[in-house]
mmCIF file of C-alpha atoms in Angstrom:
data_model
loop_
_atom_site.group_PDB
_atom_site.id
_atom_site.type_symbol
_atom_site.label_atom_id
_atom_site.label_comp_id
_atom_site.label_asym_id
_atom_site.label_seq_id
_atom_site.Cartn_x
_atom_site.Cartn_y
_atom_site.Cartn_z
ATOM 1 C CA UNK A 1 0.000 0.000 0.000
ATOM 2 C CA UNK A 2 2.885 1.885 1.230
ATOM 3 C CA UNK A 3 4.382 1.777 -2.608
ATOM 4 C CA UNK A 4 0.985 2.532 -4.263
ATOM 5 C CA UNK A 5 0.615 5.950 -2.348
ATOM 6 C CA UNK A 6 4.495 6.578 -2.943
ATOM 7 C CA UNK A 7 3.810 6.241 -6.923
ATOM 8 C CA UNK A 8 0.967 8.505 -6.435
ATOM 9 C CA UNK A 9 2.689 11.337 -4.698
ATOM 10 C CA UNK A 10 2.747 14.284 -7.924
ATOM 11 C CA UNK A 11 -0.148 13.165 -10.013
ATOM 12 C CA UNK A 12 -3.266 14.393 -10.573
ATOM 13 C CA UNK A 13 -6.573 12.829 -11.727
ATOM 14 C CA UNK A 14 -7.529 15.579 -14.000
ATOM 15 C CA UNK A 15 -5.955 17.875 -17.291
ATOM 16 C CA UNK A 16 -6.059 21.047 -15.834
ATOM 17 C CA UNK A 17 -3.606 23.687 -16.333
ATOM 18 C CA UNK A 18 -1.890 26.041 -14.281
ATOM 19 C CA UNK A 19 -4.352 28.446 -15.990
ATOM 20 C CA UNK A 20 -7.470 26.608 -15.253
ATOM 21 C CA UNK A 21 -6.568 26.328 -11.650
ATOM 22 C CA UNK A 22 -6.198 29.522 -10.934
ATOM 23 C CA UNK A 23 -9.430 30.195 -13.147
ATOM 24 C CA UNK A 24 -11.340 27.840 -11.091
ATOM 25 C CA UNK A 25 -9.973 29.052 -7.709
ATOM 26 C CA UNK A 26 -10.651 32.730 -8.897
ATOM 27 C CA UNK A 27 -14.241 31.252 -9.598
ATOM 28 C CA UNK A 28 -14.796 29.606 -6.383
ATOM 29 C CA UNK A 29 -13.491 32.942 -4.382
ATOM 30 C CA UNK A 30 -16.668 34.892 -6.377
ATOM 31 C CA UNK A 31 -18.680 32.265 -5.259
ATOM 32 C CA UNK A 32 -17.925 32.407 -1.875
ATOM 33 C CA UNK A 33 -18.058 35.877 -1.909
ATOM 34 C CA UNK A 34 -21.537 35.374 -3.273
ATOM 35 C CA UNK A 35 -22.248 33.427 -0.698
ATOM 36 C CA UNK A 36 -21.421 35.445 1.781
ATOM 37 C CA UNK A 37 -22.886 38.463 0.778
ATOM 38 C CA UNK A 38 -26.389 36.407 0.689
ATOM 39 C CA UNK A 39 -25.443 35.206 3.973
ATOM 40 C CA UNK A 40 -25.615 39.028 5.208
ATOM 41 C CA UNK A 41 -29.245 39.759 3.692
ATOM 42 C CA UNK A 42 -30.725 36.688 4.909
ATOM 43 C CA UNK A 43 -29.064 37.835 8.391
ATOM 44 C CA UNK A 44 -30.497 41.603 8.038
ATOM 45 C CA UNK A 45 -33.839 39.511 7.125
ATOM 46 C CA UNK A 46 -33.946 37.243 9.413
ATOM 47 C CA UNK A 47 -33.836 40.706 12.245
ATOM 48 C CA UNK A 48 -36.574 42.430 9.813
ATOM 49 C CA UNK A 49 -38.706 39.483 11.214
ATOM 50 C CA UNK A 50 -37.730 39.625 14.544
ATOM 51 C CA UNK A 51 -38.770 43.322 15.817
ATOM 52 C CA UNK A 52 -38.848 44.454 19.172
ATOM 53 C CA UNK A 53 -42.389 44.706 18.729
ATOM 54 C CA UNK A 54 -42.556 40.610 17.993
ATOM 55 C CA UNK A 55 -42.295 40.339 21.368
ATOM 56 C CA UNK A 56 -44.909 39.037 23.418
ATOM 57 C CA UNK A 57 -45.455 38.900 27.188
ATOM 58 C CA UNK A 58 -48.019 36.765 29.068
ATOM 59 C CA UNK A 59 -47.769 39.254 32.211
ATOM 60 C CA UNK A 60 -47.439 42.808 32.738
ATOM 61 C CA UNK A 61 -44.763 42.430 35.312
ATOM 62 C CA UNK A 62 -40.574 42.186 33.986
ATOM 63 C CA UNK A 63 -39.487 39.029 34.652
ATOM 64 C CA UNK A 64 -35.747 38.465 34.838
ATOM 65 C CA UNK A 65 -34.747 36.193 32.150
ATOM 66 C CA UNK A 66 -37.796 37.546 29.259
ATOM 67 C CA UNK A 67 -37.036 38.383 26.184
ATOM 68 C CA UNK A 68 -36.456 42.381 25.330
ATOM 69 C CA UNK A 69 -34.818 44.359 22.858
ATOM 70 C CA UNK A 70 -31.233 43.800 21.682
ATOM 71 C CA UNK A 71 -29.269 46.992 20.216
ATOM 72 C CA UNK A 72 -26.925 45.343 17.790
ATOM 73 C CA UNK A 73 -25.663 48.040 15.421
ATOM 74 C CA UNK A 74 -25.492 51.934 15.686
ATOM 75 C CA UNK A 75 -27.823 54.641 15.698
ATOM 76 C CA UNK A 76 -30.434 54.457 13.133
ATOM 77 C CA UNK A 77 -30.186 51.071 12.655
ATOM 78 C CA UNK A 78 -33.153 48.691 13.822
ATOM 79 C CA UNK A 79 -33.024 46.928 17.154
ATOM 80 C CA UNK A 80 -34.165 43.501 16.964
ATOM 81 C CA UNK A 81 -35.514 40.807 19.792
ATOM 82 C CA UNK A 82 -32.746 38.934 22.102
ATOM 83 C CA UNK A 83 -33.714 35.680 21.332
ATOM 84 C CA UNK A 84 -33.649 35.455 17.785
ATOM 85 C CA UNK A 85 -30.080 35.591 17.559
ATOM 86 C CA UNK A 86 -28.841 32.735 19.517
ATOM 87 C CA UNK A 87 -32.084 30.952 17.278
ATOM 88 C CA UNK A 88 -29.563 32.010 14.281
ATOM 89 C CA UNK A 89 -26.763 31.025 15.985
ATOM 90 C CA UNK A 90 -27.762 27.735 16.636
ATOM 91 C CA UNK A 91 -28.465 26.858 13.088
ATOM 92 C CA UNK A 92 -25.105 28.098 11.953
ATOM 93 C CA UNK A 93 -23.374 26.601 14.416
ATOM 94 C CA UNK A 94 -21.829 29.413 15.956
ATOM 95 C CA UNK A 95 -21.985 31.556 19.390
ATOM 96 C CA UNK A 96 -24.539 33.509 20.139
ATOM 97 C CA UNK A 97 -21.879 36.428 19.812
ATOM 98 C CA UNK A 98 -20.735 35.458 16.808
ATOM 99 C CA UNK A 99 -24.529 35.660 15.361
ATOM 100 C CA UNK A 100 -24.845 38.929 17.039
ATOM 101 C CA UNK A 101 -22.145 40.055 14.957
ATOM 102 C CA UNK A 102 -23.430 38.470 11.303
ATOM 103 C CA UNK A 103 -26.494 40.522 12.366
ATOM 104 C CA UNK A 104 -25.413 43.507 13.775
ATOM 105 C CA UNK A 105 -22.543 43.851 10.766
ATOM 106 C CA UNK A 106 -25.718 43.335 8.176
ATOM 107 C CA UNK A 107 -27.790 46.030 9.622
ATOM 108 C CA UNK A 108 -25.043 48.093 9.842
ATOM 109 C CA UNK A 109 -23.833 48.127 6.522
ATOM 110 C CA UNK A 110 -27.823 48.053 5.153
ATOM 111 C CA UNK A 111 -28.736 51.061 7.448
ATOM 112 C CA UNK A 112 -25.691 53.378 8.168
ATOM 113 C CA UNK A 113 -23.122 52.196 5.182
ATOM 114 C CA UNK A 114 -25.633 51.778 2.611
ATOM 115 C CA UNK A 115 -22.493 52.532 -0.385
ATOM 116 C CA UNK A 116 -20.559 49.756 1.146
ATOM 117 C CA UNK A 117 -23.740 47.601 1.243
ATOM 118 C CA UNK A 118 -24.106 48.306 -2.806
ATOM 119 C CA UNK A 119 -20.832 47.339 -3.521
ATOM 120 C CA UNK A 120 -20.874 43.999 -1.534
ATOM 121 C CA UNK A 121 -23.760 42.838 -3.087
ATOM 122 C CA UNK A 122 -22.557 43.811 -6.215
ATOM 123 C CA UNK A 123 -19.309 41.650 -5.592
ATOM 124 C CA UNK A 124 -16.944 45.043 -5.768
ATOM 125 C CA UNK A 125 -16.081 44.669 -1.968
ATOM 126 C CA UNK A 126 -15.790 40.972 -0.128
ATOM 127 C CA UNK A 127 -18.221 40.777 2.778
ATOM 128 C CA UNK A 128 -15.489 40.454 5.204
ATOM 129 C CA UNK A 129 -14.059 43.670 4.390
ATOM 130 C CA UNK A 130 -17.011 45.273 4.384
ATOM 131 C CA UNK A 131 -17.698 43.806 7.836
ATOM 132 C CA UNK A 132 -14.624 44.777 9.469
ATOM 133 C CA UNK A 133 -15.437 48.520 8.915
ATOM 134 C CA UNK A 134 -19.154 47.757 10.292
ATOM 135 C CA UNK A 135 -17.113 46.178 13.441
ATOM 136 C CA UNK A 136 -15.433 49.986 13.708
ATOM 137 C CA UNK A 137 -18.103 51.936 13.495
ATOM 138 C CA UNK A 138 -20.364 50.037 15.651
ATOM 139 C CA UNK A 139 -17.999 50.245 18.456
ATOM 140 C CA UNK A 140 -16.209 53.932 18.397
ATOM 141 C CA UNK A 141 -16.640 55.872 20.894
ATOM 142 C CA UNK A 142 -17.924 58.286 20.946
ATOM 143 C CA UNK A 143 -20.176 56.815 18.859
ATOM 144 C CA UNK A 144 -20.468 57.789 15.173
ATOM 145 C CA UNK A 145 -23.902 59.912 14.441
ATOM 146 C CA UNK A 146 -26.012 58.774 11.220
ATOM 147 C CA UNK A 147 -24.257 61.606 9.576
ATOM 148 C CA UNK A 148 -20.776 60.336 10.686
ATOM 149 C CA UNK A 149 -20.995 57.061 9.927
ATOM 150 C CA UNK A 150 -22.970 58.453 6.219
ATOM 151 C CA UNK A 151 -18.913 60.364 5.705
ATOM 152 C CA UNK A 152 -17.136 57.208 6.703
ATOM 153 C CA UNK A 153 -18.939 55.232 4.136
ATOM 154 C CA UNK A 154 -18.436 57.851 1.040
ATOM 155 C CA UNK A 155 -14.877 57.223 1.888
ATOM 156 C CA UNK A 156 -14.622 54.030 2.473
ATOM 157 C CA UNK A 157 -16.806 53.654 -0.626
ATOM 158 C CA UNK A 158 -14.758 56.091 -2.640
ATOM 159 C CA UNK A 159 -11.376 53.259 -2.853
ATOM 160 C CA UNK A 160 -13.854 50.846 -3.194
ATOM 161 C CA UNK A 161 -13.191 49.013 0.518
ATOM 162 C CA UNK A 162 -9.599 49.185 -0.142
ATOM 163 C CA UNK A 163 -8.369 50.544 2.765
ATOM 164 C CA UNK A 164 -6.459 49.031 6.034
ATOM 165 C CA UNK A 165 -7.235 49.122 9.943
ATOM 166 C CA UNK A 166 -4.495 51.805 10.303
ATOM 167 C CA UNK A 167 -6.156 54.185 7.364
ATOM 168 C CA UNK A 168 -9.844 53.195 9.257
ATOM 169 C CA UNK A 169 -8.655 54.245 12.575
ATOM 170 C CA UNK A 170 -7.442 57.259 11.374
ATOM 171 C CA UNK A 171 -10.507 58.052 9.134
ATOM 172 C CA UNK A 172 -12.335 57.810 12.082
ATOM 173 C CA UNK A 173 -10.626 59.582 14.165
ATOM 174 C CA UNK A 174 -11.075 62.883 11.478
ATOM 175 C CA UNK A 175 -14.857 62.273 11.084
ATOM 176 C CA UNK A 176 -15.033 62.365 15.447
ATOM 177 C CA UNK A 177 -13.242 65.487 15.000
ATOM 178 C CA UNK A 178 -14.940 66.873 11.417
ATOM 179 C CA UNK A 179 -18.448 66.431 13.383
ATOM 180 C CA UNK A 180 -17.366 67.496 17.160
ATOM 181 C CA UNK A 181 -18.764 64.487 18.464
ATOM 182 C CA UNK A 182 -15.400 63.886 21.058
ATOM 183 C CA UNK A 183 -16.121 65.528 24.537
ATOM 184 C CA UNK A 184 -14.149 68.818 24.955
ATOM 185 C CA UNK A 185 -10.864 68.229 26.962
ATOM 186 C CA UNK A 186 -11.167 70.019 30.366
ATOM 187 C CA UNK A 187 -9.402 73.247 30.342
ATOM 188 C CA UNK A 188 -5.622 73.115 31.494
ATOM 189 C CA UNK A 189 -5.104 74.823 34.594
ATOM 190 C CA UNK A 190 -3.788 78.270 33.874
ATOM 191 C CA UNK A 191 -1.139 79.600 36.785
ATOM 192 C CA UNK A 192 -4.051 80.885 38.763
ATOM 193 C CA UNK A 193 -5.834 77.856 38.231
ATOM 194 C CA UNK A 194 -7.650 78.045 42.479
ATOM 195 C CA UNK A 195 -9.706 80.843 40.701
ATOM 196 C CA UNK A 196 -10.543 78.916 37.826
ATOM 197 C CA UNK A 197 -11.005 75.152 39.343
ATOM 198 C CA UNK A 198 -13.131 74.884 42.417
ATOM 199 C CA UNK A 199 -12.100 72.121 44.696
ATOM 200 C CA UNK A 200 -14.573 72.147 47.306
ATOM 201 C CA UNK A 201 -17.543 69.720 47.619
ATOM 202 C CA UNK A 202 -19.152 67.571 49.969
ATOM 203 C CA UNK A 203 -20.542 64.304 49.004
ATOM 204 C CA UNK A 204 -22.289 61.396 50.603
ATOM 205 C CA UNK A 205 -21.465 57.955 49.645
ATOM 206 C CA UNK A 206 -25.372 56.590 50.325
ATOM 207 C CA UNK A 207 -24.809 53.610 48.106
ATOM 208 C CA UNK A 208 -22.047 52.740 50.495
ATOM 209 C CA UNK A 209 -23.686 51.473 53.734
ATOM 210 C CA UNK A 210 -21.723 49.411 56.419
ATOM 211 C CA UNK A 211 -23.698 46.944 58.149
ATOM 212 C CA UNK A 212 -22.636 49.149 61.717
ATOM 213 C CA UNK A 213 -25.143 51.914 60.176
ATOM 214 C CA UNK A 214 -22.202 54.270 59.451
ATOM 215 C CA UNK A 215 -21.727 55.920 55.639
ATOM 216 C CA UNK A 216 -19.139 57.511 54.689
ATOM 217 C CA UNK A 217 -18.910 61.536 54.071
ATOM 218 C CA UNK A 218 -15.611 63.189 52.183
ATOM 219 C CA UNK A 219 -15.558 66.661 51.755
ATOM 220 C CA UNK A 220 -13.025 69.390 50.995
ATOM 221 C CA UNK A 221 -14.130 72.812 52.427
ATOM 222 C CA UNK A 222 -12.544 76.605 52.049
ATOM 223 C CA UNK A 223 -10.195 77.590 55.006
ATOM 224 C CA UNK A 224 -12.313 79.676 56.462
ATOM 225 C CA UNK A 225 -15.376 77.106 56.865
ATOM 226 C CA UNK A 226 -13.031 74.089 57.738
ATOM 227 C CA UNK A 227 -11.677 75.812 60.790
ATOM 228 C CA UNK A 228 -15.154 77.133 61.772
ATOM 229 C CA UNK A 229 -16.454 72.959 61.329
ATOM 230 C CA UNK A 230 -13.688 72.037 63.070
ATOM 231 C CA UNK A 231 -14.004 74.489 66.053
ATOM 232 C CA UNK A 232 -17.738 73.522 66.068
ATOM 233 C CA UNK A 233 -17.009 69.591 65.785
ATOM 234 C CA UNK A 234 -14.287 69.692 68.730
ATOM 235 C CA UNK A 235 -16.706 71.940 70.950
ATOM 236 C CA UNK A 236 -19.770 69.712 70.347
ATOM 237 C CA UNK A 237 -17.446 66.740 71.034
ATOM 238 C CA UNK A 238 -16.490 68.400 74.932
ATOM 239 C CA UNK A 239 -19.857 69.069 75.244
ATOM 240 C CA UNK A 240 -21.019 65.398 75.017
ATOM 241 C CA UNK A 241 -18.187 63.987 76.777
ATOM 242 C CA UNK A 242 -19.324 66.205 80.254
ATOM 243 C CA UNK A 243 -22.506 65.251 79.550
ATOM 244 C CA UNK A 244 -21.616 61.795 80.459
ATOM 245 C CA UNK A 245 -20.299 60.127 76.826
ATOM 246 C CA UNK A 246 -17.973 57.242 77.410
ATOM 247 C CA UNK A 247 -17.341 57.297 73.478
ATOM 248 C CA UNK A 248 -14.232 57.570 71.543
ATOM 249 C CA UNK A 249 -13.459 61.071 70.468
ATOM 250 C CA UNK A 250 -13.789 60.466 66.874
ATOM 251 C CA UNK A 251 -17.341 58.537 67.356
ATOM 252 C CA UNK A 252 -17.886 62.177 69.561
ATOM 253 C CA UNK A 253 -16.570 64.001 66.794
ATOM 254 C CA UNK A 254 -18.519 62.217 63.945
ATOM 255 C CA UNK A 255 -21.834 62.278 65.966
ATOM 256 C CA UNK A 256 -21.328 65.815 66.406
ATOM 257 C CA UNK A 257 -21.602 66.574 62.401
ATOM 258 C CA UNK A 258 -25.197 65.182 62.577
ATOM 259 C CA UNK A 259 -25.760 67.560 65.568
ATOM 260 C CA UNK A 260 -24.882 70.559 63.251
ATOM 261 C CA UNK A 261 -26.976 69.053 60.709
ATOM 262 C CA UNK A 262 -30.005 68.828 62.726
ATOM 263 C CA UNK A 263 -29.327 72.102 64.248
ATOM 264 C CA UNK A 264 -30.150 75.710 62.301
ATOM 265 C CA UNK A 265 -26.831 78.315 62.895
ATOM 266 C CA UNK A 266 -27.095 80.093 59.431
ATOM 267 C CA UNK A 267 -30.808 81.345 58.759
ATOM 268 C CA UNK A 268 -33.348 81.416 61.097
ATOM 269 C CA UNK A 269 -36.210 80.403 58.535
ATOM 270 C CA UNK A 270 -38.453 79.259 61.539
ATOM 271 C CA UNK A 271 -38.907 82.631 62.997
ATOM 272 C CA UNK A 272 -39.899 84.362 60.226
ATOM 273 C CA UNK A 273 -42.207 87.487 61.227
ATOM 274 C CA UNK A 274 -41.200 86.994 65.462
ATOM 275 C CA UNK A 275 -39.116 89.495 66.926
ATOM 276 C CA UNK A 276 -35.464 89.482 66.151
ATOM 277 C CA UNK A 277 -33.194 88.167 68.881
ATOM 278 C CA UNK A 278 -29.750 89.134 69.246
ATOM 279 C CA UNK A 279 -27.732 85.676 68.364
ATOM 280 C CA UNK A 280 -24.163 85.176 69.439
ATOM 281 C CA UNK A 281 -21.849 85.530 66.821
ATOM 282 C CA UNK A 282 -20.760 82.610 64.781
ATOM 283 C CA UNK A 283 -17.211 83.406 63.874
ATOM 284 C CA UNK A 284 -14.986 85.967 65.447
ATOM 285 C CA UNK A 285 -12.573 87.468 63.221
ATOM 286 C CA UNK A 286 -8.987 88.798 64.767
ATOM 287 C CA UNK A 287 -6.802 90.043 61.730
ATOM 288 C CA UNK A 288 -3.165 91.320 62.038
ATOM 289 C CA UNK A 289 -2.363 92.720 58.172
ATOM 290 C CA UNK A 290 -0.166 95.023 57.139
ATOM 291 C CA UNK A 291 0.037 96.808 53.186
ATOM 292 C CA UNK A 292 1.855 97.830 51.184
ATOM 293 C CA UNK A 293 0.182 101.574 49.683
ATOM 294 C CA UNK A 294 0.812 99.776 46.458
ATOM 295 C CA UNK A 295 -0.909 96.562 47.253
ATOM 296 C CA UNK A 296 -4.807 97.665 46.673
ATOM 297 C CA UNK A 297 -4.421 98.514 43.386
ATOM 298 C CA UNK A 298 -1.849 95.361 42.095
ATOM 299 C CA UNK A 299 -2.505 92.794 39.640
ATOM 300 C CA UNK A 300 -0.486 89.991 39.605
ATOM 301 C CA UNK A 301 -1.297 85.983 39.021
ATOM 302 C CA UNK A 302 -2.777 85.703 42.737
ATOM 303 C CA UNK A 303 -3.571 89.339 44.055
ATOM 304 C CA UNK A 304 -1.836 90.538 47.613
ATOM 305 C CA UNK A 305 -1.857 88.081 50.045
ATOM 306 C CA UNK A 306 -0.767 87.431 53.608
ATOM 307 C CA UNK A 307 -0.161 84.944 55.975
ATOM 308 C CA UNK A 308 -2.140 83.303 58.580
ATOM 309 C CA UNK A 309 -0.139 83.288 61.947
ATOM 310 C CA UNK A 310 -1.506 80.573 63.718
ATOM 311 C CA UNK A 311 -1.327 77.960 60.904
ATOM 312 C CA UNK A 312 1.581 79.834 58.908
ATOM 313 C CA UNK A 313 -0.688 79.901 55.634
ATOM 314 C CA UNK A 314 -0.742 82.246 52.750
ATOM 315 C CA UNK A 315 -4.162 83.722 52.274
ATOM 316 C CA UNK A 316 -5.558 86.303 49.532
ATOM 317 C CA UNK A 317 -6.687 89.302 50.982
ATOM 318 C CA UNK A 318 -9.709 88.879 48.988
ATOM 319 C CA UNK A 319 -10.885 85.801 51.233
ATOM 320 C CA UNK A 320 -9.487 87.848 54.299
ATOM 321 C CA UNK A 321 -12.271 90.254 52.937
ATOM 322 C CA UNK A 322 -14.936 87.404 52.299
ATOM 323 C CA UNK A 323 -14.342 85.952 55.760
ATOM 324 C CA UNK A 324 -15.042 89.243 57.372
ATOM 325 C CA UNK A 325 -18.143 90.243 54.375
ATOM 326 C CA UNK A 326 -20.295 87.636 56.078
ATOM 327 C CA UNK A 327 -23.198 87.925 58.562
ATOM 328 C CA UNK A 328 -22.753 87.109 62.151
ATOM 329 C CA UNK A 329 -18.948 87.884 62.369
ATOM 330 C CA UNK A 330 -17.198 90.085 65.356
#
C-alpha cells in the first residue's frame, strides 16, 4: 500500500492547467463571496422578522430572564428581539456572539453604510471587508452619528473598501473630529488655576452602607469654613463627653456633624415674622495685616496676600475680605 501511495505522490486525476486552476480558484473565491454576501441579507432579514415589537409577554410584570430588545448596530439602525439571535446562531453553528455580529454587521452596513452595502452585493467589496469597517463603526466611541458614519462610508466607498485598519482608525478619528462628536478636553489649569477650578464639595457615599449603620462623608471645604467645622465639631465633642459620653473622640466628633446638621446656625427660617433676637456671633474674626500703599491697586497671578499666623498659611486678601463680608462675624 505503502508503494501505491508513494507512486501517487505528484499526479493528478484531471488535465487542468496552471491556468485553469487559478481560473477555477478565482471562480470559487466569487462564489464564496456570493455566498457570503447572501449570507448578510438573509441575516439583516432574518432581524426584519424579529422586531422588538414581535415580542410578546403573558404578564405585565418584567421578569428576569424575558425576552427584550437587543441593540446590535449603531444609531439608526433597527433593534431587533434577544432571542432570535442565539435561534440564528444555533443553526449556523456558531456563538450567540458570533450571530450577534453576522447581524449587527448586516444592519449596519444596510442602514448606516448603505455605499458599502451596494458594492458587496454587487461583488466590488468581499463581505469580510465590508464587515470589518461595520465592526469599527459600531464600536467607536464616541459613537459615530447617522451623519458620521454616512462620511465614513463615502470614503470608504470612494477606494472601493480598499483601505487598512491603520487608514480606518485614522478616518475615524477625522470624522469624530470633522463632526465634534469627542467631549471637549477640560481646560488646562492656567497659573491661577484656584480661581478657575473649584475644589470644594461635599458628598455622601449613600450607596455605600456598612452593616454598623455608618456611611461615609468626604468633603473638601474653604479655610475659612473648615476651621469654623472644626471648632464647632471639637466643641460639640467636649460638650457630650461632660454630659456623660464614654465614646471615643472620633465617634464624639462624627456624631457631632449630625448635631450641626439637625441644628439651624445660618438662617433662622423658623422665625420668620417673630421678633429678632440678638444671636451670638458665629465666627470671630482677629486680623493682624499690614500693606503695602501699592498693594490695593496690584494685579499679579494671585492678588496681595498674607499669611495666617496661627497655621503659617498664605491667604488672599480677597478671602481675608470674604471671611469678614459675612453675617454674624465680630
Amino acid at each position: 500500500m505503502i508503494e501505491a501511495l508513494e507512486h501517487r505522490v505528484g499526479k493528478v486525476d484531471d488535465d487542468l492547467s496552471a491556468s485553469d486552476v487559478l481560473a477555477s480558484i478565482r471562480s470559487e473565491r466569487a462564489t464564496e463571496n456570493a455566498a457570503a454576501a447572501r449570507q448578510l441579507v438573509l441575516a439583516a432579514r432574518w432581524a426584519d422578522l424579529h422586531p422588538p415589537e414581535s415580542i410578546h409577554h403573558a404578564a405585565t410584570f418584567t421578569v428576569p430572564g424575558c425576552e427584550h430588545e437587543e441593540p446590535i448596530a449603531g444609531e439608526g439602525a433597527p433593534l431587533v428581539a434577544e432571542f432570535c439571535i442565539a435561534e440564528l446562531g444555533a443553526v449556523l453553528g456558531m456563538s450567540t456572539t458570533s450571530a450577534k455580529k453576522l447581524i449587527g454587521h448586516a444592519l449596519e452596513l444596510r442602514h448606516r453604510l448603505p455605499r458599502l452595502w451596494a458594492q458587496v452585493q454587487s461583488g466590488a467589496v468581499p463581505a469580510w471587508k465590508a464587515r470589518s469597517v461595520a465592526e469599527t463603526t459600531i464600536h467607536t466611541v464616541p459613537t459615530l452619528t447617522v451623519e458620521a458614519a454616512a462620511h465614513v462610508d463615502a470614503q470608504v466607498a470612494a477606494v472601493a473598501g480598499r483601505i487598512g485598519p491603520a487608514q480606518l482608525d485614522r478616518l475615524v478619528a477625522e470624522t469624530i473630529k470633522r463632526f465634534e462628536l469627542a467631549a471637549p478636553d477640560p481646560p488646562e489649569d492656567p497659573e491661577d488655576g484656584h480661581l478657575h477650578v473649584d475644589p470644594r464639595h461635599a458628598t455622601l457615599n449613600d450607596e455605600d452602607v456598612d452593616f454598623g449603620g455608618t456611611m461615609h462623608f468626604d468633603a473638601v471645604l474653604g479655610i475659612a469654613d473648615a476651621l469654623d467645622l472644626g471648632h464647632a465639631i471639637a466643641q460639640d465633642a467636649a460638650v457630650q463627653k461632660a454630659l456623660g459620653s464614654t465614646e471615643s473622640l472620633d465617634v464624639r466628633r462624627s456624631k457631632a456633624l449630625g448635631n450641626l446638621a439637625r441644628a439651624q446656625t445660618a438662617l433662622d427660617l423658623a422665625g420668620a415674622g417673630a421678633e429678632p433676637t440678638k444671636q451670638p456671633p458665629a465666627r470671630e474674626v482677629v486680623v493682624h495685616t499690614h500693606f503695602d500703599a501699592t498693594a490695593v491697586g496690584e494685579t499679579t497671578v494671585f492678588g496681595p496676600t498674607g499669611r495666617m499666623e496661627n497655621l503659617q498659611r498664605l491667604v488672599l486678601l480677597e478671602q481675608l475680605q470674604g471671611w469678614c463680608a459675612d453675617t454674624r462675624r465680630r
